[in-house]
Amino acid sequence: ILCSGWHVYQIVVKEGRYTVPITDCQLSITTDLVCCSCITLYAIYKDSAIRLEMQAGRRRSYEKKKEDDHNNTDVMFSALARTAMAAIVMPLVSPAAVLAGHLCLGRLDGMYSAWIANMQRKVASQRARNDTKARSARIGEGKDGKAKNSNTATSTSTNKWSNLGLWTSNDCTYSEACENLAHALGDAAKLNSSDAVLSCGCGSIDEVRYFKTQYGLRHITGIDPHLGDTGNEDA
């Protein structure tokens, strides 16, 4: 409304800066631009409402109708606020630019989470490689102090952890640190043989197997993108 009033003021009071469309071409372009702007604002409003509902973890149910009505009001005003911001920016750029910016901003959370997950996997992979090199050096030391072929030692590495570990000493290896963290988590959760566990972001297989054998769980399912085509591991 404010943007529309500003444009009307420019046309009526500041004559010459903006003109009313007169020719068929001007009318056609103006009509297309107004329609695109309205559709873009409506799309931003609907998309914002959906994203806000997902962030709030809303669940529709008849038993919680009053709570849902209250949440609907909050979501509506938040979505309208985002739409109003888009409407203010739109005259300065274009509907397409505003929509593109909205979609990019809406995916920042997912991009940040993916970046953190990738960085954690890279650190875990580097730690595992350091363990492999240290193990190779220990195994490769002969009686004369010279290193043997390190390929055999490298092939003995079966580490498939993905967490960053709980380091209790300077001599602790990456695998031991990962087991320490898993053990601390299991003890804090008081896992026992009657529990069924869902391990999200379990890395590969070692974490699932550790919880299963260490606490004798009734069932455990691990979920991680790096588990292959199935994306999960049951035990």
Coordinates of C-alpha atoms in Angstrom, one line a residue:
I1 CA 0.0 0.0 0.0
L2 CA 2.8 2.4 0.9
C3 CA 4.6 1.6 -2.4
S4 CA 1.5 2.1 -4.4
G5 CA 0.8 5.5 -2.6
W6 CA 4.4 6.5 -3.3
H7 CA 4.0 5.8 -7.0
V8 CA 0.7 7.6 -7.2
Y9 CA 2.3 10.6 -5.5
Q10 CA 5.1 10.6 -8.1
I11 CA 2.5 10.5 -10.9
V12 CA 0.1 13.1 -9.6
V13 CA 2.4 15.5 -7.7
K14 CA 5.8 15.0 -9.4
E15 CA 4.6 15.3 -12.9
G16 CA 7.1 14.2 -15.5
R17 CA 9.0 11.6 -13.5
Y18 CA 6.4 8.9 -13.9
T19 CA 3.6 8.9 -16.6
V20 CA 0.4 7.0 -16.9
P21 CA 0.6 4.3 -19.6
I22 CA -1.2 5.4 -22.7
T23 CA -0.1 3.4 -25.7
D24 CA -1.1 -0.2 -26.3
C25 CA 2.5 -1.3 -25.7
Q26 CA 2.7 0.6 -22.4
L27 CA -0.7 -0.8 -21.3
S28 CA 0.4 -4.4 -22.2
I29 CA 3.7 -4.1 -20.4
T30 CA 2.1 -2.5 -17.4
T31 CA -0.6 -5.2 -17.2
D32 CA 2.0 -8.0 -17.5
L33 CA 4.1 -6.4 -14.8
V34 CA 1.2 -5.9 -12.4
C35 CA 0.0 -9.5 -12.9
C36 CA 3.6 -10.9 -12.4
S37 CA 4.0 -8.8 -9.2
C38 CA 0.7 -10.0 -7.8
I39 CA 1.5 -13.7 -8.6
T40 CA 5.0 -13.3 -7.1
L41 CA 3.7 -11.7 -3.9
Y42 CA 1.1 -14.5 -3.5
A43 CA 3.7 -17.2 -4.1
I44 CA 6.0 -15.6 -1.5
Y45 CA 3.2 -15.4 1.0
K46 CA 2.2 -19.1 0.5
D47 CA 5.8 -20.3 0.5
S48 CA 6.6 -18.3 3.7
A49 CA 3.5 -19.7 5.4
I50 CA 4.5 -23.2 4.6
R51 CA 8.1 -22.7 5.7
L52 CA 7.0 -21.1 9.0
E53 CA 4.6 -23.9 9.7
M54 CA 7.4 -26.4 9.1
Q55 CA 9.8 -24.5 11.3
A56 CA 7.3 -24.4 14.1
G57 CA 6.7 -28.1 13.8
R58 CA 3.0 -27.6 13.6
R59 CA 0.7 -30.6 13.5
R60 CA -2.9 -30.3 12.5
S61 CA -5.5 -32.0 14.6
Y62 CA -9.1 -31.5 15.6
E63 CA -8.2 -31.9 19.3
K64 CA -5.9 -28.8 19.1
K65 CA -8.0 -26.6 17.0
K66 CA -7.7 -23.6 19.3
E67 CA -3.9 -23.9 19.4
D68 CA -3.9 -24.3 15.7
D69 CA -6.0 -21.1 15.3
H70 CA -3.5 -19.2 17.4
N71 CA -0.6 -20.6 15.4
N72 CA -2.4 -19.8 12.2
T73 CA -2.6 -16.1 13.2
D74 CA 1.1 -16.0 14.1
V75 CA 2.0 -17.7 10.8
M76 CA -0.3 -15.4 8.8
F77 CA 1.2 -12.2 10.2
S78 CA 4.8 -13.4 9.8
A79 CA 4.1 -14.4 6.2
L80 CA 2.4 -11.1 5.6
A81 CA 5.5 -9.3 7.0
R82 CA 7.8 -11.1 4.6
T83 CA 5.4 -10.4 1.7
A84 CA 5.3 -6.7 2.6
M85 CA 9.1 -6.6 2.5
A86 CA 9.1 -8.2 -0.9
A87 CA 6.5 -5.6 -2.1
I88 CA 8.8 -2.8 -0.9
V89 CA 11.8 -4.1 -2.7
M90 CA 9.9 -5.1 -5.9
P91 CA 9.7 -1.6 -7.4
L92 CA 13.4 -1.2 -7.1
V93 CA 14.3 -4.4 -9.0
S94 CA 11.8 -6.8 -10.6
P95 CA 9.3 -9.5 -9.6
A96 CA 11.7 -12.2 -10.9
A97 CA 14.6 -10.8 -8.8
V98 CA 12.5 -10.6 -5.7
L99 CA 11.3 -14.2 -6.1
A100 CA 14.8 -15.5 -6.8
G101 CA 16.1 -13.7 -3.7
H102 CA 13.2 -15.1 -1.6
L103 CA 14.0 -18.7 -2.8
C104 CA 17.7 -18.3 -2.1
L105 CA 17.1 -17.0 1.4
G106 CA 14.6 -19.8 2.1
R107 CA 17.3 -22.4 1.4
L108 CA 20.1 -20.9 3.5
D109 CA 19.2 -23.1 6.5
G110 CA 19.5 -26.2 4.4
M111 CA 22.7 -25.0 2.8
Y112 CA 24.2 -24.3 6.3
S113 CA 23.3 -27.7 7.6
A114 CA 24.7 -29.4 4.6
W115 CA 27.9 -27.4 4.9
I116 CA 28.3 -28.4 8.6
A117 CA 27.7 -32.0 7.8
N118 CA 30.2 -32.0 5.0
M119 CA 32.8 -30.3 7.1
Q120 CA 32.3 -32.9 9.9
R121 CA 32.7 -35.7 7.5
K122 CA 35.9 -34.2 6.1
V123 CA 37.3 -33.8 9.6
A124 CA 36.3 -37.4 10.5
S125 CA 37.9 -38.7 7.3
Q126 CA 41.1 -36.8 8.0
R127 CA 41.2 -38.2 11.5
A128 CA 40.7 -41.7 10.2
R129 CA 43.5 -41.2 7.7
N130 CA 45.8 -40.0 10.4
D131 CA 45.0 -43.1 12.5
T132 CA 45.8 -45.3 9.4
K133 CA 49.1 -43.6 8.9
A134 CA 50.0 -44.0 12.6
R135 CA 49.0 -47.6 12.5
S136 CA 51.0 -48.1 9.3
A137 CA 54.1 -46.7 11.0
R138 CA 53.7 -49.0 14.0
I139 CA 53.1 -52.1 12.0
G140 CA 55.7 -51.2 9.4
E141 CA 58.5 -51.0 12.0
G142 CA 60.8 -54.0 11.6
K143 CA 63.4 -55.3 14.0
D144 CA 66.0 -53.1 12.4
G145 CA 63.8 -50.1 12.8
K146 CA 63.1 -49.7 9.1
A147 CA 59.6 -49.4 7.8
K148 CA 58.0 -52.3 5.9
N149 CA 55.5 -52.0 3.1
S150 CA 52.8 -49.7 4.4
N151 CA 50.1 -51.0 2.0
T152 CA 49.4 -54.0 4.2
A153 CA 48.9 -51.7 7.2
T154 CA 46.7 -49.3 5.4
S155 CA 44.4 -52.1 4.3
T156 CA 43.8 -53.0 7.9
S157 CA 41.8 -49.9 8.6
T158 CA 38.1 -50.5 8.8
N159 CA 37.1 -47.3 10.6
K160 CA 33.7 -46.1 9.5
W161 CA 32.9 -43.6 12.3
S162 CA 31.7 -40.1 11.5
N163 CA 31.4 -38.2 14.8
L164 CA 34.2 -36.0 16.1
G165 CA 34.9 -38.1 19.2
L166 CA 35.5 -37.6 22.9
W167 CA 39.2 -37.3 23.4
T168 CA 40.2 -38.4 26.9
S169 CA 44.0 -38.5 26.4
N170 CA 46.7 -37.4 24.0
D171 CA 47.3 -41.0 23.0
C172 CA 43.7 -41.7 22.2
T173 CA 43.1 -42.7 18.5
Y174 CA 40.2 -41.5 16.5
S175 CA 38.3 -44.8 16.7
E176 CA 38.7 -44.9 20.5
A177 CA 37.5 -41.3 20.8
C178 CA 34.4 -42.1 18.7
E179 CA 33.7 -45.1 20.9
N180 CA 34.2 -42.9 24.0
L181 CA 31.6 -40.4 22.7
A182 CA 29.2 -43.2 21.7
H183 CA 29.6 -44.7 25.2
A184 CA 29.0 -41.4 27.0
L185 CA 25.9 -40.8 24.9
G186 CA 24.6 -44.3 25.6
D187 CA 25.2 -44.0 29.3
A188 CA 23.5 -40.6 29.4
A189 CA 20.5 -42.1 27.6
K190 CA 20.6 -45.1 29.9
L191 CA 20.2 -47.5 27.0
N192 CA 19.4 -51.1 27.8
S193 CA 18.3 -54.3 26.1
S194 CA 14.6 -53.3 26.0
D195 CA 15.3 -50.2 23.9
A196 CA 14.8 -49.6 20.2
V197 CA 17.0 -46.8 18.9
L198 CA 16.9 -44.6 15.8
S199 CA 20.4 -43.2 15.2
C200 CA 20.2 -40.2 12.8
G201 CA 23.5 -39.2 11.1
C202 CA 25.2 -42.4 12.3
G203 CA 28.1 -42.1 9.8
S204 CA 28.4 -45.6 8.4
I205 CA 28.1 -48.8 10.4
D206 CA 30.4 -48.7 13.4
E207 CA 28.2 -46.6 15.5
V208 CA 25.2 -48.8 14.9
R209 CA 27.1 -52.0 15.7
Y210 CA 28.7 -50.4 18.8
F211 CA 25.3 -49.5 20.3
K212 CA 23.9 -52.9 19.4
T213 CA 26.8 -54.9 21.0
Q214 CA 27.6 -52.7 23.9
Y215 CA 24.1 -52.3 25.2
G216 CA 22.3 -55.3 23.7
L217 CA 19.6 -53.2 22.2
R218 CA 16.4 -54.9 21.1
H219 CA 16.7 -53.0 17.8
I220 CA 18.6 -50.1 16.3
T221 CA 18.2 -48.3 12.9
G222 CA 20.9 -46.0 11.6
I223 CA 20.2 -43.3 9.0
D224 CA 22.9 -41.5 7.0
P225 CA 23.3 -40.5 3.4
H226 CA 26.7 -42.3 3.3
L227 CA 25.2 -45.7 4.0
G228 CA 24.8 -46.4 0.3
D229 CA 21.7 -46.9 -1.8
T230 CA 19.5 -47.9 1.1
G231 CA 20.5 -45.0 3.2
N232 CA 19.9 -46.9 6.5
E233 CA 21.3 -49.9 8.4
D234 CA 19.1 -52.1 10.6
A235 CA 20.4 -54.3 13.4

